[in-house]
Structures are given as C-alpha cells and as structure tokens.
Amino acid sequence: MMLIESKQRSQAIENSERPILSESVLLLIWVLASLLLSACGGSSGSTAKVPVDTTSISSGSTDNSGNNDSGNGKTPRASVTLAGVDYQPILDELALPTYWAIDSEPSEEMLSGLNAQLARLSNAFSSQFTLDTFVLGIKLDPLQTQAFIIDISSSELGQSRVILTLAVVPEDSVLTQPLARAIYLALRQAHQVEDGLLGKLVSNGLALHFIESKLKPAHLYQETELIGVALNDAITQAKSAIDNEIDNGTGVDVWFDGTEPKDDGIAWKLGYYLVEQHFSRYPGSDASNAFSLDPGLFRINLASSITVNHKDEQYVRTGDVANQVEISELTRQASDYIGAYFLEGWNRDKLIALTFDDGPSIYTTQILDLLAQYKIPASFFWMGQNMKSNQAIMSRALAEGHTLANHSWSHPHGRSLTNNDLWQTQILKTNELFETMLGISPRFYRPPYGEITDEQVAFLDEKGMKVILWSVDTRDWNSPIVTVENISDVMINNLHPEVINLMHDAGGNRTNTVDALPAVIDYYRSQGYRFVNLETMLGISDKR
C-alpha cells in the first residue's frame, strides 16, 4: 500500500510548523470531530487493500489537449466507492474528477481552499492525460496527527485512484507537490505494475520531472542532485539490488520503506537521474509522454558510462514517389521538428519497427497471426472509419502488445485542412473512437500521403501528439505492380539502424504484404536486429 504522510505532526502545530488556525476553523474541526468520531475512529488510514467500485466515471470532454472545457455541458459524475467509503462528486468545474466522502459535508471555506489548490493540478494533468478512469477522493479526519495522508493503494491496471485524508486544508506549498506525485503515480499504475525496484525508481523520477516541468515550483520538494562518486556508488548499489531482486525476489527494501523512498533520499535522486538520462537519449520524450513506458527501457541508464550518439539526420531511403511529398521535404521537416516528427529512430541500435497503415481489415488478422508466430511486436496506424466493425481485431492487437496509432478518420489530404479541422474531424474523432472501443487514446499520428504542414506539426505537438512517417517505403500500396519479391527486396536493400518501414494492412489486396513478411523478418533477425513497436524505439508512450 502507498501512504504518503505529511511530516507535520500534531506537536508541530504547537511549534508553528503548520498553518495558524483561526478560531472559526478550530470550532469547525471540533464540531466535525464530534460528528465523525465513530466513522473516522482517529485512524490514519487502513493498510489493507480493499475492493474498489469500478463504476464508469465521466470526466467531461475527451479532448485532453490543453483546451479542456470541463464544466460546460458535461455529464454529471456518479458517486463512487473507494476503500469501502462512498464518495460524492464535488468541484465539478475542475477537469480532475474530485469527490468528497459522503458521510460528511465540506464547508464552503474548505471547498474554496481545495479549489484554489486543485485548479493548478487539474489544469496540469488534464492537458496531458486522459482522466476518464481517474478518481480523487477526499475525506476529513481531524483527529489524525498528520496534516494529510495520501493513499494510492487502490490504483491498479485500468484505474487510477487517490484518497486524500485531511486534518485541515494545508497550505498550497505543503500539499501540491506530494499530491501531484501521487496523482502521477496513480495514472502510471493504471498502465504499469510497479512491484520491482527499477519500476519504483523510474516512477518516482518521472513524477519529480513532471512536477518540475509542469508545475514549475521554485524548488522541488525532494533533492535531486547526484554526481561523482555518490552517483557511481548509487548505480553500483542499484544494479546489485536489481540483479538480486531478479535472482532471489528481493532488493526493494534497500531503497524503499514499502513504496516510499527512504529518508536518505538516494532513491529520489537516482530515479530523477535515470529519467533525465532517458530524456537525453530519446528526443521528444518528457515526463508527460513517457508516463506509461516499461521501466525496462530505463535500465540502460544504469550503465557506468552512458554515451548518446544520435544520427546526424533522418531521411527516407527509398526515393521520391510521383505526386507525393518529396523526400527532401520530409527530411527538412524531421530536422526542423526534432522530437515532434520522426522518419526513423534517432539512436543507432539494431532495431526495426514494422508499421502498417489503413486498417483494420481481414489482412490485419493474417498479419497478427504471423507476428504471433514470430513473437514480435509491430505498430498499426488505423483509420477511424475502418474501426467500428473490427472490435475483435483491435482488442487482440492491443492485448498482444502492438502499438495502435492514428491514421486519420477518412484519409484526407491533410494540408488542405486548417489546424482545427484536422484535429477535430480527423485526429480527435479517431482518438475518441479508440477511447470508446479500447480505453486508450493514441499519441502517434501518421498523416495520409505523408502530407502535413509545419504549422500542423507544431499544433499537434502542443496537443501531445507525435507525427510518425517512415524511412523505408515498401510501395506495397501499389499492389497490382509491386510483387512479394519487390517488397522484401526493398526492405532488405535498405537496412539501417532503427528502421521505421511503411506497409499496409488495408486499402486494397494486401496478400503480397502478408506473404513478404517472413523473408523480411528472417533477414533482419539474421543481421542481429530486434523487432520492436514504436513506443520502444522512440522511448515515448504510444498512448495518452
């Protein structure tokens, strides 16, 4: 269980380490304590993990892109049950779904104080993440000795839950950062089970970077500097502990009390360092778009000597196509929008990401069968209008670890659209269908025909979307002319580090594509290449 306890004890109130309380607030606390004594029992929180009600939570608009207009025409949220306690919705004007324990009523003064503090968090998180399965439950326990206790133990795969137990509403400077960390960890736990030492280090490091970049505090509430001998010692100790954990199932206790970093602060510092190195290695990655990554991607940063050796540029190896964007223009855009627009991976590892456009369709099933046979992941850029009748295929692809991405709703020539039209009618509309059908909102977008303006790239980057094209075009879309041998030959003849290829799983007869895959897979494996999805190659979460 994760309990984040305030360091302010009841004795600290007498020493003026907690806010000075007015007589009216003290009277309110005394009255509430009398009313709630039987319900609260003076408890600081149970350590038992109890069932959580999985009632669907409506958090308003699904446009979690910084333009969220929560509170206008949104569906009222239903009451929920967390850890055996019923909660009712409050502060509906916030995009962050917030609830109050139903056995008490917050005062107007308390609601006003909470609203002021939660507004910043609501804006920060709703602009970066989908909050449809998130719940923040707040309850009052004026008899507890801590100013606040934060519990995220009810979070699990598919749902994010935070319970905040207050003695009083603390000052903003005291609560905001610990609560932001808890919300981030809860959102991450909906995608990753963090039982191991590396996972806990990475999750806490990501949370600190999110607080630093999105809330921009004058000072982080935890120290992060770790250099020289201290860094080398921490890395050596962490590697030993992780290896011991893998071999013997132990190791976390060296760094954590349960799920809390120990007071020496090394876990905070090393976690921050590991994440910082990840951001250097993967252009375009940050705490918002790396939140659901597997912690294994960060293990390379435990190497005693880390060298980042990025490519000089990105480019398409297969030449121009008549009546399509010239490859020189694609290279220019990749150079001008590093981290927002990709033709290939930036590093020099022997990796290949197979990608397929236009599906899903009957050919998708054949491709999935082959991928399962070879035990390799891939990435699929799908069109919204093709998705409704293919629920089973989509669910299977997601369950088997493939990246699912956005290829517009109807395959338009995107440069003819305004930024807002492209977003509303093609990208957001498709993402919303993904959300409805699979509970995910893709982060990667491939523009049809490779057509996208500079302004659209920048606009989508602000929305948290990354533009993904290709470094090898197999031309399989020209199926009447391009044969199985043509497809495999162009892949084999254009081998290079961190390939992103272009194939299709719909839009015509794709039998040649399916039949070409075995030769391509066998050849790349013979050359020591590893097949990965785009999330792994780019070091960026493929979902929001």
mmCIF file of N, CA, C and O in Angstrom, residues 406-476:
data_model
loop_
_atom_site.group_PDB
_atom_site.id
_atom_site.type_symbol
_atom_site.label_atom_id
_atom_site.label_comp_id
_atom_site.label_asym_id
_atom_site.label_seq_id
_atom_site.Cartn_x
_atom_site.Cartn_y
_atom_site.Cartn_z
ATOM 1 N N ASN A 406 -2.931 6.496 -34.800
ATOM 2 C CA ASN A 406 -3.968 7.233 -35.512
ATOM 3 C C ASN A 406 -3.518 7.542 -36.937
ATOM 4 O O ASN A 406 -2.443 8.092 -37.152
ATOM 5 N N HIS A 407 -4.362 7.177 -37.926
ATOM 6 C CA HIS A 407 -4.072 7.473 -39.332
ATOM 7 C C HIS A 407 -5.209 8.283 -39.950
ATOM 8 O O HIS A 407 -5.514 8.148 -41.141
ATOM 9 N N SER A 408 -5.837 9.129 -39.126
ATOM 10 C CA SER A 408 -6.947 9.998 -39.526
ATOM 11 C C SER A 408 -8.262 9.223 -39.516
ATOM 12 O O SER A 408 -8.289 8.006 -39.309
ATOM 13 N N TRP A 409 -9.332 9.932 -39.780
ATOM 14 C CA TRP A 409 -10.650 9.302 -39.863
ATOM 15 C C TRP A 409 -10.938 8.786 -41.277
ATOM 16 O O TRP A 409 -11.384 7.653 -41.452
ATOM 17 N N SER A 410 -10.630 9.599 -42.289
ATOM 18 C CA SER A 410 -11.063 9.243 -43.652
ATOM 19 C C SER A 410 -9.978 9.413 -44.709
ATOM 20 O O SER A 410 -10.274 9.481 -45.890
ATOM 21 N N HIS A 411 -8.700 9.515 -44.288
ATOM 22 C CA HIS A 411 -7.572 9.573 -45.208
ATOM 23 C C HIS A 411 -7.620 10.792 -46.127
ATOM 24 O O HIS A 411 -7.486 10.682 -47.360
ATOM 25 N N PRO A 412 -7.714 12.009 -45.560
ATOM 26 C CA PRO A 412 -7.774 13.205 -46.405
ATOM 27 C C PRO A 412 -6.372 13.683 -46.801
ATOM 28 O O PRO A 412 -5.363 13.232 -46.260
ATOM 29 N N HIS A 413 -6.330 14.615 -47.716
ATOM 30 C CA HIS A 413 -5.102 15.368 -47.970
ATOM 31 C C HIS A 413 -5.035 16.452 -46.883
ATOM 32 O O HIS A 413 -5.664 17.510 -47.001
ATOM 33 N N GLY A 414 -4.276 16.187 -45.842
ATOM 34 C CA GLY A 414 -4.349 16.997 -44.628
ATOM 35 C C GLY A 414 -3.902 18.426 -44.780
ATOM 36 O O GLY A 414 -4.344 19.305 -44.028
ATOM 37 N N ARG A 415 -3.038 18.714 -45.744
ATOM 38 C CA ARG A 415 -2.566 20.084 -45.902
ATOM 39 C C ARG A 415 -3.676 21.030 -46.338
ATOM 40 O O ARG A 415 -3.535 22.253 -46.223
ATOM 41 N N SER A 416 -4.754 20.479 -46.852
ATOM 42 C CA SER A 416 -5.871 21.327 -47.291
ATOM 43 C C SER A 416 -6.777 21.716 -46.130
ATOM 44 O O SER A 416 -7.691 22.528 -46.304
ATOM 45 N N LEU A 417 -6.523 21.163 -44.952
ATOM 46 C CA LEU A 417 -7.366 21.418 -43.783
ATOM 47 C C LEU A 417 -6.709 22.435 -42.861
ATOM 48 O O LEU A 417 -5.480 22.508 -42.764
ATOM 49 N N THR A 418 -7.528 23.190 -42.157
ATOM 50 C CA THR A 418 -6.992 24.048 -41.105
ATOM 51 C C THR A 418 -6.520 23.169 -39.945
ATOM 52 O O THR A 418 -6.877 21.987 -39.833
ATOM 53 N N ASN A 419 -5.717 23.761 -39.082
ATOM 54 C CA ASN A 419 -5.251 23.020 -37.913
ATOM 55 C C ASN A 419 -6.418 22.445 -37.124
ATOM 56 O O ASN A 419 -6.412 21.266 -36.733
ATOM 57 N N ASN A 420 -7.417 23.290 -36.887
ATOM 58 C CA ASN A 420 -8.536 22.855 -36.066
ATOM 59 C C ASN A 420 -9.379 21.796 -36.767
ATOM 60 O O ASN A 420 -9.848 20.834 -36.133
ATOM 61 N N ASP A 421 -9.581 21.949 -38.078
ATOM 62 C CA ASP A 421 -10.355 20.937 -38.815
ATOM 63 C C ASP A 421 -9.633 19.595 -38.809
ATOM 64 O O ASP A 421 -10.260 18.542 -38.639
ATOM 65 N N LEU A 422 -8.329 19.617 -39.017
ATOM 66 C CA LEU A 422 -7.555 18.378 -38.974
ATOM 67 C C LEU A 422 -7.708 17.711 -37.609
ATOM 68 O O LEU A 422 -7.933 16.492 -37.517
ATOM 69 N N TRP A 423 -7.621 18.512 -36.560
ATOM 70 C CA TRP A 423 -7.715 17.967 -35.210
ATOM 71 C C TRP A 423 -9.117 17.437 -34.921
ATOM 72 O O TRP A 423 -9.277 16.286 -34.508
ATOM 73 N N GLN A 424 -10.113 18.244 -35.145
ATOM 74 C CA GLN A 424 -11.466 17.885 -34.724
ATOM 75 C C GLN A 424 -12.079 16.779 -35.591
ATOM 76 O O GLN A 424 -12.685 15.842 -35.068
ATOM 77 N N THR A 425 -11.926 16.862 -36.908
ATOM 78 C CA THR A 425 -12.656 15.948 -37.793
ATOM 79 C C THR A 425 -11.870 14.688 -38.139
ATOM 80 O O THR A 425 -12.468 13.703 -38.589
ATOM 81 N N GLN A 426 -10.557 14.715 -37.929
ATOM 82 C CA GLN A 426 -9.748 13.565 -38.329
ATOM 83 C C GLN A 426 -9.030 12.880 -37.158
ATOM 84 O O GLN A 426 -9.120 11.668 -36.985
ATOM 85 N N ILE A 427 -8.334 13.657 -36.346
ATOM 86 C CA ILE A 427 -7.484 13.056 -35.311
ATOM 87 C C ILE A 427 -8.247 12.840 -34.012
ATOM 88 O O ILE A 427 -8.311 11.720 -33.496
ATOM 89 N N LEU A 428 -8.826 13.890 -33.470
ATOM 90 C CA LEU A 428 -9.563 13.743 -32.218
ATOM 91 C C LEU A 428 -10.731 12.781 -32.373
ATOM 92 O O LEU A 428 -10.987 11.936 -31.504
ATOM 93 N N LYS A 429 -11.440 12.872 -33.489
ATOM 94 C CA LYS A 429 -12.577 11.975 -33.736
ATOM 95 C C LYS A 429 -12.133 10.517 -33.712
ATOM 96 O O LYS A 429 -12.811 9.649 -33.136
ATOM 97 N N THR A 430 -10.987 10.223 -34.300
ATOM 98 C CA THR A 430 -10.463 8.856 -34.298
ATOM 99 C C THR A 430 -9.977 8.460 -32.908
ATOM 100 O O THR A 430 -10.226 7.336 -32.449
ATOM 101 N N ASN A 431 -9.291 9.363 -32.230
ATOM 102 C CA ASN A 431 -8.838 9.063 -30.870
ATOM 103 C C ASN A 431 -10.010 8.777 -29.937
ATOM 104 O O ASN A 431 -9.928 7.911 -29.062
ATOM 105 N N GLU A 432 -11.079 9.533 -30.106
ATOM 106 C CA GLU A 432 -12.258 9.299 -29.260
ATOM 107 C C GLU A 432 -12.855 7.921 -29.514
ATOM 108 O O GLU A 432 -13.331 7.266 -28.570
ATOM 109 N N LEU A 433 -12.819 7.459 -30.751
ATOM 110 C CA LEU A 433 -13.321 6.120 -31.035
ATOM 111 C C LEU A 433 -12.395 5.064 -30.429
ATOM 112 O O LEU A 433 -12.869 4.050 -29.902
ATOM 113 N N PHE A 434 -11.096 5.279 -30.494
ATOM 114 C CA PHE A 434 -10.161 4.398 -29.793
ATOM 115 C C PHE A 434 -10.505 4.334 -28.308
ATOM 116 O O PHE A 434 -10.516 3.267 -27.692
ATOM 117 N N GLU A 435 -10.769 5.495 -27.737
ATOM 118 C CA GLU A 435 -11.088 5.561 -26.306
ATOM 119 C C GLU A 435 -12.356 4.783 -26.000
ATOM 120 O O GLU A 435 -12.430 4.044 -25.007
ATOM 121 N N THR A 436 -13.364 4.927 -26.838
ATOM 122 C CA THR A 436 -14.628 4.231 -26.625
ATOM 123 C C THR A 436 -14.466 2.719 -26.771
ATOM 124 O O THR A 436 -15.005 1.948 -25.968
ATOM 125 N N MET A 437 -13.728 2.306 -27.775
ATOM 126 C CA MET A 437 -13.629 0.881 -28.086
ATOM 127 C C MET A 437 -12.589 0.141 -27.240
ATOM 128 O O MET A 437 -12.790 -1.020 -26.883
ATOM 129 N N LEU A 438 -11.476 0.830 -26.924
ATOM 130 C CA LEU A 438 -10.362 0.143 -26.257
ATOM 131 C C LEU A 438 -9.914 0.791 -24.952
ATOM 132 O O LEU A 438 -9.097 0.212 -24.231
ATOM 133 N N GLY A 439 -10.406 1.991 -24.675
ATOM 134 C CA GLY A 439 -9.988 2.667 -23.452
ATOM 135 C C GLY A 439 -8.617 3.291 -23.550
ATOM 136 O O GLY A 439 -7.983 3.585 -22.527
ATOM 137 N N ILE A 440 -8.102 3.523 -24.765
ATOM 138 C CA ILE A 440 -6.816 4.187 -24.954
ATOM 139 C C ILE A 440 -6.984 5.368 -25.892
ATOM 140 O O ILE A 440 -7.918 5.411 -26.698
ATOM 141 N N SER A 441 -6.061 6.326 -25.784
ATOM 142 C CA SER A 441 -6.053 7.460 -26.699
ATOM 143 C C SER A 441 -4.663 7.535 -27.318
ATOM 144 O O SER A 441 -3.693 7.878 -26.649
ATOM 145 N N PRO A 442 -4.509 7.177 -28.586
ATOM 146 C CA PRO A 442 -3.177 7.121 -29.197
ATOM 147 C C PRO A 442 -2.445 8.462 -29.179
ATOM 148 O O PRO A 442 -3.048 9.530 -29.276
ATOM 149 N N ARG A 443 -1.122 8.369 -29.096
ATOM 150 C CA ARG A 443 -0.269 9.555 -29.106
ATOM 151 C C ARG A 443 0.394 9.768 -30.474
ATOM 152 O O ARG A 443 0.839 10.864 -30.798
ATOM 153 N N PHE A 444 0.489 8.704 -31.283
ATOM 154 C CA PHE A 444 1.186 8.782 -32.563
ATOM 155 C C PHE A 444 0.197 8.985 -33.708
ATOM 156 O O PHE A 444 -0.849 8.327 -33.766
ATOM 157 N N TYR A 445 0.556 9.872 -34.636
ATOM 158 C CA TYR A 445 -0.275 10.166 -35.804
ATOM 159 C C TYR A 445 0.579 10.082 -37.064
ATOM 160 O O TYR A 445 1.667 10.655 -37.135
ATOM 161 N N ARG A 446 0.084 9.359 -38.060
ATOM 162 C CA ARG A 446 0.731 9.319 -39.364
ATOM 163 C C ARG A 446 -0.174 10.008 -40.379
ATOM 164 O O ARG A 446 -1.288 9.552 -40.651
ATOM 165 N N PRO A 447 0.268 11.108 -40.962
ATOM 166 C CA PRO A 447 -0.575 11.832 -41.928
ATOM 167 C C PRO A 447 -0.695 11.060 -43.235
ATOM 168 O O PRO A 447 0.312 10.590 -43.784
ATOM 169 N N PRO A 448 -1.898 10.901 -43.766
ATOM 170 C CA PRO A 448 -2.064 10.243 -45.067
ATOM 171 C C PRO A 448 -1.214 10.915 -46.135
ATOM 172 O O PRO A 448 -1.098 12.144 -46.169
ATOM 173 N N TYR A 449 -0.592 10.091 -46.968
ATOM 174 C CA TYR A 449 0.286 10.549 -48.049
ATOM 175 C C TYR A 449 1.543 11.266 -47.532
ATOM 176 O O TYR A 449 2.296 11.840 -48.323
ATOM 177 N N GLY A 450 1.747 11.260 -46.221
ATOM 178 C CA GLY A 450 2.873 12.000 -45.656
ATOM 179 C C GLY A 450 2.684 13.500 -45.687
ATOM 180 O O GLY A 450 3.632 14.263 -45.453
ATOM 181 N N GLU A 451 1.467 13.955 -45.935
ATOM 182 C CA GLU A 451 1.201 15.383 -46.113
ATOM 183 C C GLU A 451 0.830 16.040 -44.784
ATOM 184 O O GLU A 451 -0.198 15.717 -44.185
ATOM 185 N N ILE A 452 1.663 16.971 -44.353
ATOM 186 C CA ILE A 452 1.359 17.738 -43.146
ATOM 187 C C ILE A 452 2.163 19.027 -43.190
ATOM 188 O O ILE A 452 3.334 19.035 -43.600
ATOM 189 N N THR A 453 1.553 20.131 -42.817
ATOM 190 C CA THR A 453 2.249 21.414 -42.832
ATOM 191 C C THR A 453 3.077 21.575 -41.562
ATOM 192 O O THR A 453 2.856 20.901 -40.552
ATOM 193 N N ASP A 454 4.023 22.508 -41.625
ATOM 194 C CA ASP A 454 4.814 22.809 -40.431
ATOM 195 C C ASP A 454 3.915 23.262 -39.285
ATOM 196 O O ASP A 454 4.116 22.875 -38.125
ATOM 197 N N GLU A 455 2.942 24.093 -39.612
ATOM 198 C CA GLU A 455 2.042 24.594 -38.573
ATOM 199 C C GLU A 455 1.254 23.455 -37.931
ATOM 200 O O GLU A 455 1.006 23.468 -36.717
ATOM 201 N N GLN A 456 0.865 22.481 -38.732
ATOM 202 C CA GLN A 456 0.123 21.337 -38.179
ATOM 203 C C GLN A 456 1.017 20.482 -37.281
ATOM 204 O O GLN A 456 0.562 19.989 -36.250
ATOM 205 N N VAL A 457 2.289 20.301 -37.648
ATOM 206 C CA VAL A 457 3.222 19.548 -36.797
ATOM 207 C C VAL A 457 3.331 20.222 -35.434
ATOM 208 O O VAL A 457 3.232 19.572 -34.382
ATOM 209 N N ALA A 458 3.544 21.539 -35.440
ATOM 210 C CA ALA A 458 3.678 22.278 -34.182
ATOM 211 C C ALA A 458 2.387 22.245 -33.378
ATOM 212 O O ALA A 458 2.401 22.096 -32.147
ATOM 213 N N PHE A 459 1.272 22.378 -34.071
ATOM 214 C CA PHE A 459 -0.042 22.348 -33.419
ATOM 215 C C PHE A 459 -0.271 21.005 -32.727
ATOM 216 O O PHE A 459 -0.702 20.952 -31.569
ATOM 217 N N LEU A 460 0.035 19.908 -33.413
ATOM 218 C CA LEU A 460 -0.170 18.584 -32.841
ATOM 219 C C LEU A 460 0.797 18.318 -31.696
ATOM 220 O O LEU A 460 0.452 17.647 -30.714
ATOM 221 N N ASP A 461 2.008 18.847 -31.793
ATOM 222 C CA ASP A 461 2.967 18.679 -30.699
ATOM 223 C C ASP A 461 2.443 19.338 -29.435
ATOM 224 O O ASP A 461 2.606 18.812 -28.324
ATOM 225 N N GLU A 462 1.802 20.489 -29.594
ATOM 226 C CA GLU A 462 1.192 21.150 -28.436
ATOM 227 C C GLU A 462 0.082 20.292 -27.840
ATOM 228 O O GLU A 462 -0.182 20.347 -26.639
ATOM 229 N N LYS A 463 -0.568 19.500 -28.664
ATOM 230 C CA LYS A 463 -1.624 18.609 -28.198
ATOM 231 C C LYS A 463 -1.073 17.310 -27.597
ATOM 232 O O LYS A 463 -1.833 16.464 -27.133
ATOM 233 N N GLY A 464 0.237 17.143 -27.646
ATOM 234 C CA GLY A 464 0.835 15.919 -27.134
ATOM 235 C C GLY A 464 0.915 14.797 -28.142
ATOM 236 O O GLY A 464 1.216 13.652 -27.778
ATOM 237 N N MET A 465 0.657 15.089 -29.431
ATOM 238 C CA MET A 465 0.703 14.086 -30.487
ATOM 239 C C MET A 465 2.032 14.165 -31.233
ATOM 240 O O MET A 465 2.527 15.252 -31.518
ATOM 241 N N LYS A 466 2.598 13.000 -31.555
ATOM 242 C CA LYS A 466 3.836 12.926 -32.325
ATOM 243 C C LYS A 466 3.527 12.457 -33.746
ATOM 244 O O LYS A 466 2.724 11.539 -33.948
ATOM 245 N N VAL A 467 4.169 13.083 -34.726
ATOM 246 C CA VAL A 467 3.974 12.743 -36.134
ATOM 247 C C VAL A 467 5.020 11.705 -36.527
ATOM 248 O O VAL A 467 6.225 11.928 -36.357
ATOM 249 N N ILE A 468 4.558 10.569 -37.052
ATOM 250 C CA ILE A 468 5.449 9.462 -37.407
ATOM 251 C C ILE A 468 5.295 9.159 -38.890
ATOM 252 O O ILE A 468 4.189 8.843 -39.357
ATOM 253 N N LEU A 469 6.403 9.212 -39.654
ATOM 254 C CA LEU A 469 6.365 8.803 -41.050
ATOM 255 C C LEU A 469 7.164 7.514 -41.221
ATOM 256 O O LEU A 469 6.900 6.553 -40.535
ATOM 257 N N TRP A 470 8.167 7.498 -42.088
ATOM 258 C CA TRP A 470 8.865 6.236 -42.364
ATOM 259 C C TRP A 470 10.224 6.542 -42.984
ATOM 260 O O TRP A 470 10.465 7.612 -43.550
ATOM 261 N N SER A 471 11.123 5.557 -42.868
ATOM 262 C CA SER A 471 12.424 5.669 -43.534
ATOM 263 C C SER A 471 12.522 4.734 -44.729
ATOM 264 O O SER A 471 13.391 4.912 -45.591
ATOM 265 N N VAL A 472 11.655 3.727 -44.807
ATOM 266 C CA VAL A 472 11.626 2.795 -45.938
ATOM 267 C C VAL A 472 10.175 2.596 -46.364
ATOM 268 O O VAL A 472 9.357 2.103 -45.584
ATOM 269 N N ASP A 473 9.864 3.003 -47.583
ATOM 270 C CA ASP A 473 8.524 2.824 -48.156
ATOM 271 C C ASP A 473 8.565 1.597 -49.065
ATOM 272 O O ASP A 473 9.237 1.599 -50.101
ATOM 273 N N THR A 474 7.831 0.562 -48.691
ATOM 274 C CA THR A 474 7.857 -0.680 -49.468
ATOM 275 C C THR A 474 7.051 -0.594 -50.755
ATOM 276 O O THR A 474 7.128 -1.497 -51.595
ATOM 277 N N ARG A 475 6.265 0.471 -50.922
ATOM 278 C CA ARG A 475 5.389 0.648 -52.088
ATOM 279 C C ARG A 475 4.339 -0.461 -52.185
ATOM 280 O O ARG A 475 3.793 -0.699 -53.262
ATOM 281 N N ASP A 476 4.069 -1.154 -51.093
ATOM 282 C CA ASP A 476 3.086 -2.244 -51.168
ATOM 283 C C ASP A 476 1.689 -1.729 -51.467
ATOM 284 O O ASP A 476 0.799 -2.503 -51.811
#
